[in-house]
Coordinates of C-alpha atoms and ligand atoms in Angstrom, one line a residue:
X2 CA 17.4 49.7 3.3
X3 CA 14.4 50.0 5.6
X4 CA 16.3 50.2 8.8
X5 CA 19.0 52.5 7.6
X6 CA 20.4 55.1 10.1
X7 CA 19.8 58.2 8.0
X8 CA 21.4 60.6 10.5
X9 CA 24.7 58.6 10.5
X10 CA 24.6 58.3 6.8
X11 CA 24.2 62.0 6.5
X12 CA 27.1 62.7 8.7
X13 CA 29.3 60.3 6.7
X14 CA 28.2 62.0 3.5
X15 CA 29.0 65.5 4.8
X16 CA 32.5 64.2 5.7
X17 CA 32.9 62.7 2.3
X18 CA 31.9 65.8 0.3
X19 CA 34.1 68.3 2.2
X20 CA 36.5 68.9 -0.7
X21 CA 33.6 69.7 -3.0
X22 CA 32.2 72.2 -0.5
X23 CA 35.6 73.9 -0.4
X24 CA 35.6 74.2 -4.2
X25 CA 32.1 75.8 -4.0
X26 CA 33.3 78.2 -1.4
X27 CA 36.2 79.3 -3.6
X28 CA 33.8 80.3 -6.4
X29 CA 31.5 82.1 -3.9
X30 CA 34.5 84.1 -2.7
X31 CA 35.3 85.3 -6.2
X32 CA 31.7 86.1 -7.0
X33 CA 31.3 88.0 -3.7
X34 CA 34.3 90.1 -4.5
X35 CA 32.9 90.9 -8.0
X36 CA 29.6 91.9 -6.5
X37 CA 31.2 94.0 -3.8
X38 CA 33.4 95.9 -6.2
X39 CA 30.4 96.6 -8.5
X40 CA 28.5 98.1 -5.5
X41 CA 31.5 100.3 -4.7
X42 CA 32.2 101.3 -8.3
X43 CA 28.6 102.5 -8.7
X44 CA 28.7 104.3 -5.3
X45 CA 25.6 102.6 -4.0
X46 CA 24.0 104.7 -1.3
X47 CA 21.2 104.6 1.2
X48 CA 18.9 106.7 -0.9
X49 CA 19.1 104.3 -3.8
X50 CA 17.1 101.8 -1.7
X51 CA 14.1 104.1 -1.4
X52 CA 12.4 103.7 -4.7
X53 CA 9.9 105.9 -6.5
X54 CA 6.3 106.2 -7.5
X55 CA 4.3 106.9 -10.7
X56 CA 6.4 107.0 -13.9
X57 CA 9.6 106.7 -11.9
X58 CA 11.3 109.4 -13.9
X59 CA 14.9 109.9 -12.9
X60 CA 14.7 107.0 -10.4
X61 CA 18.4 106.8 -9.3
X62 CA 17.8 103.5 -7.5
X63 CA 16.6 101.8 -10.6
X64 CA 19.4 103.2 -12.7
X65 CA 22.1 102.3 -10.2
X66 CA 20.8 98.8 -9.8
X67 CA 20.8 98.3 -13.6
X68 CA 24.4 99.5 -13.7
X69 CA 25.6 97.3 -10.8
X70 CA 23.9 94.3 -12.4
X71 CA 25.6 95.0 -15.7
X72 CA 29.0 95.1 -14.0
X73 CA 28.4 91.9 -12.1
X74 CA 27.3 90.1 -15.3
X75 CA 30.1 91.5 -17.4
X76 CA 27.5 93.1 -19.6
X77 CA 27.2 96.5 -21.3
X78 CA 23.7 97.1 -19.8
X79 CA 21.0 95.5 -17.8
X80 CA 17.4 96.0 -16.8
X81 CA 16.3 94.6 -13.5
X82 CA 12.7 95.1 -12.7
X83 CA 9.9 93.9 -10.4
X84 CA 7.6 94.5 -13.4
X85 CA 9.2 91.5 -15.1
X86 CA 7.0 88.9 -13.5
X87 CA 9.2 85.8 -14.0
X88 CA 12.1 84.1 -15.8
X89 CA 9.8 83.2 -18.7
X90 CA 8.8 86.8 -19.0
X91 CA 12.4 88.0 -19.0
X92 CA 13.3 85.4 -21.7
X93 CA 10.3 86.4 -23.8
X94 CA 11.4 90.0 -23.6
X95 CA 14.8 88.9 -25.0
X96 CA 13.3 86.8 -27.8
X97 CA 10.7 89.3 -28.9
X98 CA 13.3 92.1 -28.7
X99 CA 15.6 90.4 -31.2
X100 CA 13.3 88.4 -33.5
X101 CA 11.4 89.8 -36.5
X102 CA 9.0 88.0 -38.9
X103 CA 10.9 85.6 -41.1
X104 CA 13.7 85.1 -38.6
X105 CA 14.6 81.7 -37.1
X106 CA 15.6 80.7 -33.6
X107 CA 18.0 77.8 -33.4
X108 CA 18.0 76.2 -30.0
X109 CA 20.6 73.8 -28.6
X110 CA 18.4 71.2 -27.0
X111 CA 14.8 71.6 -26.2
X112 CA 14.1 74.9 -24.4
X113 CA 12.6 74.9 -20.9
X114 CA 8.9 73.8 -20.7
X115 CA 7.4 77.3 -20.3
X116 CA 9.3 78.6 -23.4
X117 CA 7.3 76.2 -25.6
X118 CA 4.3 78.5 -25.5
X119 CA 6.4 81.6 -25.9
X120 CA 8.0 80.2 -29.0
X121 CA 4.8 78.4 -30.2
X122 CA 6.1 74.9 -30.3
X123 CA 3.1 72.5 -30.5
X124 CA 0.3 74.8 -31.4
X125 CA 0.8 78.5 -31.9
X126 CA -0.4 80.7 -29.1
X127 CA -1.8 83.8 -30.7
X128 CA 0.9 85.9 -29.1
X129 CA 3.8 83.5 -29.7
X130 CA 6.8 83.9 -31.9
X131 CA 5.4 81.4 -34.3
X132 CA 2.3 83.4 -34.8
X133 CA 4.5 86.3 -35.7
X134 CA 6.2 84.3 -38.4
X135 CA 9.3 83.4 -36.5
X136 CA 10.3 79.8 -36.7
X137 CA 12.2 77.7 -34.3
X138 CA 14.5 74.7 -34.9
X139 CA 16.2 72.5 -32.4
X140 CA 19.5 70.7 -32.5
X141 CA 19.3 67.9 -30.1
X142 CA 22.0 67.8 -27.5
X143 CA 23.8 64.5 -27.1
X144 CA 22.7 62.3 -24.1
X145 CA 26.2 62.2 -22.8
X146 CA 26.2 66.0 -22.5
X147 CA 28.7 66.6 -25.3
X148 CA 27.7 69.5 -27.5
X149 CA 27.2 68.5 -31.1
X150 CA 29.4 71.4 -32.3
X151 CA 29.7 70.6 -36.0
X152 CA 26.0 69.8 -36.3
X153 CA 25.2 73.1 -34.6
X154 CA 27.4 75.2 -36.8
X155 CA 26.1 73.6 -40.0
X156 CA 22.5 73.9 -38.8
X157 CA 22.7 77.7 -38.8
X158 CA 20.8 78.9 -41.9
X159 CA 20.4 82.2 -43.7
X160 CA 17.3 83.1 -41.6
X161 CA 18.9 82.1 -38.3
X162 CA 18.8 85.2 -36.1
X163 CA 19.2 83.8 -32.7
X164 CA 21.2 81.0 -31.2
X165 CA 19.3 80.0 -28.0
X166 CA 21.3 78.3 -25.3
X167 CA 20.1 77.1 -21.9
X168 CA 22.6 77.0 -19.1
X169 CA 20.6 74.8 -16.7
X170 CA 19.4 71.3 -17.4
X171 CA 15.7 72.2 -17.0
X172 CA 13.3 69.3 -16.6
X173 CA 15.5 66.9 -18.5
X174 CA 18.0 64.2 -17.7
X175 CA 20.9 65.9 -19.2
X176 CA 23.9 68.0 -18.3
X177 CA 23.6 71.7 -18.2
X178 CA 25.9 73.9 -20.2
X179 CA 29.0 75.0 -18.2
X180 CA 30.5 78.3 -19.2
X181 CA 33.7 76.8 -20.7
X182 CA 31.5 74.7 -23.0
X183 CA 29.3 77.8 -23.7
X184 CA 32.3 79.8 -24.6
X185 CA 33.4 77.1 -27.1
X186 CA 30.0 76.9 -28.7
X187 CA 29.7 80.7 -29.1
X188 CA 33.2 81.0 -30.5
X189 CA 32.6 78.1 -33.0
X190 CA 29.3 79.5 -34.2
X191 CA 30.5 83.1 -34.4
X192 CA 33.5 82.1 -36.4
X193 CA 31.3 81.0 -39.3
X194 CA 28.3 83.2 -38.6
X195 CA 29.5 86.5 -37.0
X196 CA 26.1 88.2 -37.2
X197 CA 24.2 85.7 -35.1
X198 CA 22.7 86.8 -31.8
X199 CA 23.3 84.5 -28.8
X200 CA 20.6 84.5 -26.2
X201 CA 21.1 82.5 -23.0
X202 CA 18.5 81.2 -20.6
X203 CA 20.5 81.9 -17.4
X204 CA 17.8 80.6 -14.9
X205 CA 19.4 78.7 -12.1
X206 CA 22.9 79.3 -13.4
X207 CA 23.8 82.7 -11.8
X208 CA 26.8 82.6 -9.5
X209 CA 27.3 78.9 -10.0
X210 CA 30.6 79.7 -11.7
X211 CA 32.8 82.7 -11.4
X212 CA 31.5 84.5 -14.5
X213 CA 28.2 85.0 -16.3
X214 CA 27.3 84.4 -20.0
X215 CA 28.0 87.9 -21.3
X216 CA 31.6 87.5 -20.1
X217 CA 31.9 84.5 -22.5
X218 CA 30.4 86.1 -25.5
X219 CA 26.6 85.9 -25.1
X220 CA 24.8 88.9 -26.5
X221 CA 21.9 88.6 -24.0
X222 CA 21.0 86.6 -21.0
X223 CA 17.9 86.6 -18.8
X224 CA 16.6 85.1 -15.6
X225 CA 14.4 85.3 -12.6
X226 CA 14.9 87.2 -9.3
X227 CA 13.2 84.6 -7.3
X228 CA 15.9 82.2 -8.3
X229 CA 19.7 82.6 -7.8
X230 CA 20.4 86.4 -8.3
X231 CA 17.6 87.5 -5.9
X232 CA 19.5 85.9 -3.0
X233 CA 16.3 84.7 -1.4
X234 CA 15.3 88.2 -0.6
X235 CA 13.9 89.7 -3.9
X236 CA 10.1 89.4 -3.6
X237 CA 9.6 89.1 -7.4
X238 CA 11.2 90.3 -10.6
X239 CA 13.4 89.4 -13.5
X240 CA 16.4 90.8 -15.5
X241 CA 17.8 91.0 -19.0
X242 CA 21.5 91.7 -19.3
X243 CA 23.9 92.0 -22.3
X244 CA 24.6 94.3 -25.3
X245 CA 23.3 97.8 -24.7
X246 CA 21.3 98.0 -28.0
X247 CA 19.6 94.7 -27.3
X248 CA 18.8 95.5 -23.7
X249 CA 17.2 98.7 -24.9
X250 CA 15.0 96.7 -27.3
X251 CA 14.0 94.4 -24.5
X252 CA 13.2 97.4 -22.3
X253 CA 11.0 98.8 -25.2
X254 CA 9.2 95.4 -25.1
X255 CA 8.7 95.7 -21.4
X256 CA 7.4 99.2 -21.5
X257 CA 6.9 100.9 -24.8
X258 CA 9.0 102.2 -27.7
X259 CA 10.4 105.5 -26.7
X260 CA 10.0 104.8 -23.0
X261 CA 12.3 101.8 -22.7
X262 CA 14.3 101.6 -19.5
X263 CA 13.6 105.3 -18.6
X264 CA 10.3 104.6 -16.7
X265 CA 9.1 102.1 -14.1
X266 CA 8.8 102.8 -10.4
X267 CA 9.3 100.7 -7.3
X268 CA 7.0 102.0 -4.5
X269 CA 8.4 99.5 -2.1
X270 CA 12.0 100.5 -2.8
X271 CA 15.0 98.6 -4.1
X272 CA 16.6 97.4 -0.8
X273 CA 15.6 93.8 -1.2
X274 CA 16.9 93.7 -4.8
X275 CA 20.3 95.3 -3.8
X276 CA 20.6 93.2 -0.7
X277 CA 19.5 90.0 -2.5
X278 CA 22.1 90.5 -5.2
X279 CA 24.7 91.2 -2.5
X280 CA 23.9 87.9 -0.7
X281 CA 23.3 85.8 -3.9
X282 CA 26.9 84.4 -4.2
X283 CA 26.7 83.1 -0.7
X284 CA 23.1 81.7 -0.9
X285 CA 23.9 80.1 -4.2
X286 CA 26.9 78.4 -2.6
X287 CA 24.7 77.1 0.2
X288 CA 22.2 75.8 -2.4
X289 CA 25.1 74.1 -4.2
X290 CA 26.2 72.4 -1.1
X291 CA 22.7 71.2 -0.5
X292 CA 22.8 69.7 -4.1
X293 CA 26.1 68.0 -3.5
X294 CA 24.9 66.6 -0.2
X295 CA 21.7 65.3 -1.8
X296 CA 23.5 63.8 -4.8
X297 CA 25.8 61.7 -2.5
X298 CA 23.1 60.8 0.0
X299 CA 20.6 59.6 -2.7
X300 CA 23.3 57.8 -4.6
X301 CA 24.2 55.9 -1.4
X302 CA 20.5 55.1 -1.1
X303 CA 20.7 53.5 -4.5
X304 CA 19.3 56.1 -6.8
X305 CA 20.9 57.4 -10.0
X306 CA 21.7 61.1 -9.8
X307 CA 22.8 63.8 -12.2
X308 CA 25.2 65.4 -11.7
X309 CA 27.1 63.2 -9.3
X310 CA 28.4 64.8 -6.1
X311 CA 31.9 65.3 -7.4
X312 CA 31.1 66.3 -11.0
X313 CA 32.6 69.7 -11.4
X314 CA 32.0 72.3 -12.6
X315 CA 28.3 72.3 -12.0
X316 CA 26.3 74.5 -14.4
X317 CA 23.2 75.1 -12.3
X318 CA 21.9 74.6 -8.7
X319 CA 19.6 71.8 -9.9
X320 CA 20.1 68.2 -8.7
X321 CA 18.2 65.6 -10.7
X322 CA 17.4 62.3 -8.9
X323 CA 15.9 59.4 -10.8
X324 CA 13.3 57.8 -8.6
X325 CA 11.7 55.8 -11.3
X326 CA 8.2 55.6 -10.0
X327 CA 5.4 58.2 -9.5
X328 CA 4.8 57.1 -5.9
X329 CA 8.4 57.8 -5.0
X330 CA 8.2 61.3 -6.6
X331 CA 5.1 62.0 -4.5
X332 CA 6.8 60.6 -1.3
X333 CA 9.9 62.7 -1.8
X334 CA 8.0 65.9 -2.4
X335 CA 5.7 65.1 0.6
X336 CA 8.7 64.7 2.8
X337 CA 10.4 67.9 1.6
X338 CA 7.3 69.9 2.1
X339 CA 6.9 68.4 5.6
X340 CA 10.4 69.7 6.4
X341 CA 9.6 73.3 5.2
X342 CA 9.2 76.3 7.5
X343 CA 6.1 77.5 5.6
X344 CA 3.1 75.4 4.6
X345 CA 4.6 72.3 6.2
X346 CA 1.1 70.9 6.7
X347 CA 0.3 71.0 3.0
X348 CA 0.5 67.8 1.0
X349 CA 1.8 68.4 -2.6
X350 CA -0.1 66.7 -5.4
X351 CA 0.5 66.7 -9.2
X352 CA -1.6 69.2 -11.0
X353 CA -1.7 71.4 -14.1
X354 CA 0.5 74.5 -14.2
X355 CA 0.3 77.3 -16.8
X356 CA 3.1 76.8 -19.3
X357 CA 3.7 73.1 -18.5
X358 CA 2.4 70.3 -20.7
X359 CA 2.5 67.4 -18.2
X360 CA 1.1 67.5 -14.7
X361 CA 3.8 68.9 -12.3
X362 CA 4.2 68.2 -8.6
X363 CA 6.0 70.9 -6.7
X364 CA 7.1 71.0 -3.1
X365 CA 8.1 74.4 -1.9
X366 CA 7.3 75.6 1.6
X367 CA 8.7 79.1 0.8
X368 CA 8.4 82.6 2.3
X369 CA 8.1 83.9 -1.3
X370 CA 5.6 82.1 -3.5
X371 CA 7.4 79.7 -5.8
X372 CA 10.9 80.9 -4.8
X373 CA 12.7 77.7 -5.7
X374 CA 16.0 79.1 -4.4
X375 CA 14.7 78.7 -0.8
X376 CA 14.5 74.8 -1.2
X377 CA 12.2 73.1 -3.5
X378 CA 11.6 69.9 -5.4
X379 CA 9.5 69.5 -8.5
X380 CA 8.9 66.9 -11.1
X381 CA 6.8 66.6 -14.3
X382 CA 4.8 63.4 -13.9
X383 CA 6.4 61.6 -16.8
X384 CA 8.9 58.9 -17.5
X385 CA 11.5 58.4 -16.2
X386 CA 10.2 59.9 -13.1
X387 CA 13.0 62.2 -12.1
X388 CA 12.6 64.7 -9.3
X389 CA 14.5 68.0 -9.6
X390 CA 15.7 69.4 -6.3
X391 CA 17.1 72.9 -5.9
X392 CA 17.9 75.5 -3.4
X393 CA 18.4 75.8 0.3
X394 CA 18.8 79.2 1.9
X395 CA 21.3 77.5 4.1
X396 CA 23.1 74.2 3.7
X397 CA 21.8 73.1 7.1
X398 CA 18.3 73.7 6.0
X399 CA 19.0 71.8 2.8
X400 CA 20.3 68.9 4.7
X401 CA 17.3 68.8 7.0
X402 CA 14.9 69.1 4.1
X403 CA 16.6 66.4 2.1
X404 CA 16.6 64.1 5.0
X405 CA 12.9 64.7 5.6
X406 CA 12.3 63.8 1.9
X407 CA 14.4 60.7 2.2
X408 CA 12.6 59.5 5.3
X409 CA 9.3 59.6 3.4
X410 CA 10.9 57.9 0.4
X411 CA 12.2 55.0 2.5
X412 CA 8.8 54.7 4.1
X413 CA 7.2 54.5 0.7
X414 CA 9.6 51.7 -0.4
X415 CA 9.0 49.7 2.8
Ligands
LIG504 C1 12.6 78.4 -14.0 C2 13.2 78.4 -15.3 C3 12.6 79.1 -16.4 C4 11.3 79.9 -16.2 O1 11.4 80.8 -15.1 P1 10.0 81.1 -14.4 O2 10.5 82.2 -13.5 O3 9.5 79.9 -13.7 O4 9.1 81.6 -15.4 C5 13.2 79.0 -17.6 N1 14.3 78.3 -17.8 C6 14.9 77.6 -16.8 C7 16.1 76.8 -17.1 C8 14.3 77.6 -15.5 O5 14.9 76.9 -14.6

């Protein structure tokens, strides 16, 4: 392996995966059409980009962006805000909006790492759901990726208020939840328990398929603007989309009861959010091609990958690569960082991060801090030493970055 011609291998891989790239393009076209028609239907104009100050009363840009977002997501309503600081914050807004003391959240699989503190798994944070008297239970997903449907339906109890689903794999060696499977889960649970509220962690899933969770029956979904739907342009922010009454409750959590979605300014304007959303279907497609390329390249270098390059549909932009050893994780991340446009001289090391239990190493030489859609690799330093790769503002950049990572990886194994 040491003397491998990486450039030739990369060319061969690109040739091999062509049909999958074409399938990705087809989805991007459908998503782009949906976004465009939402912009036109809401009569987006130049003045909507300008923003506002102070309370932001009557901010037409904010209101229009919310409505465009709702249309794109197949939702009744949405709030899209730079005041939502991250995906975790957006999801917390959704959970706190819906849950009241005595309620239970039933999660399919373990929620993403940063949600553990929000929910209060493993030691109640004073501000967590657990501290409020909301409990959380988990139905383990099956390793093969099949949803344990019967088990899930029977696990719903009299106090179960929320069914919590995560679209992406997160930091786990498992399949994500594609929308067809999500639709099946929601229908099965609703049939027996019509009153349940379905909340979806949509991080990394936006625009990967040709619909979004509200279009398959989710009551609420939430995510981050520095991931998929920000299109690489949104400087910060998050969103909550879904049923109008629940979105209003989430808005009251974000601001205050009585104020809800009617306040909040954007002194810098909304152009980057509108333009980022407009570009998002294309950028997500580029990132997906990067993931497909990486999956096949790393597989040909002898590593187990999930999903495989030709596994369709994908449910998120994340590519998991099992490297098996901590030194390899560090080498891969070092190489990816070295291939970045920003902070290429920095050497990533594992360290503590707020919200994460294990040390995490992150390679992200990004224009926007932590914007993993640009191209990033990260890994919790734990068995089985899997690195999670995502993003790529262009597939060409993704290829160059992945090759830089592989060069370092081959060097480490020498
Ligand atoms: C990134 C992510 C989150 C948390 O988002 P932050 O913006 O990092 O707070 C939650 N769930 C999933 C699946 C994610 O990928």
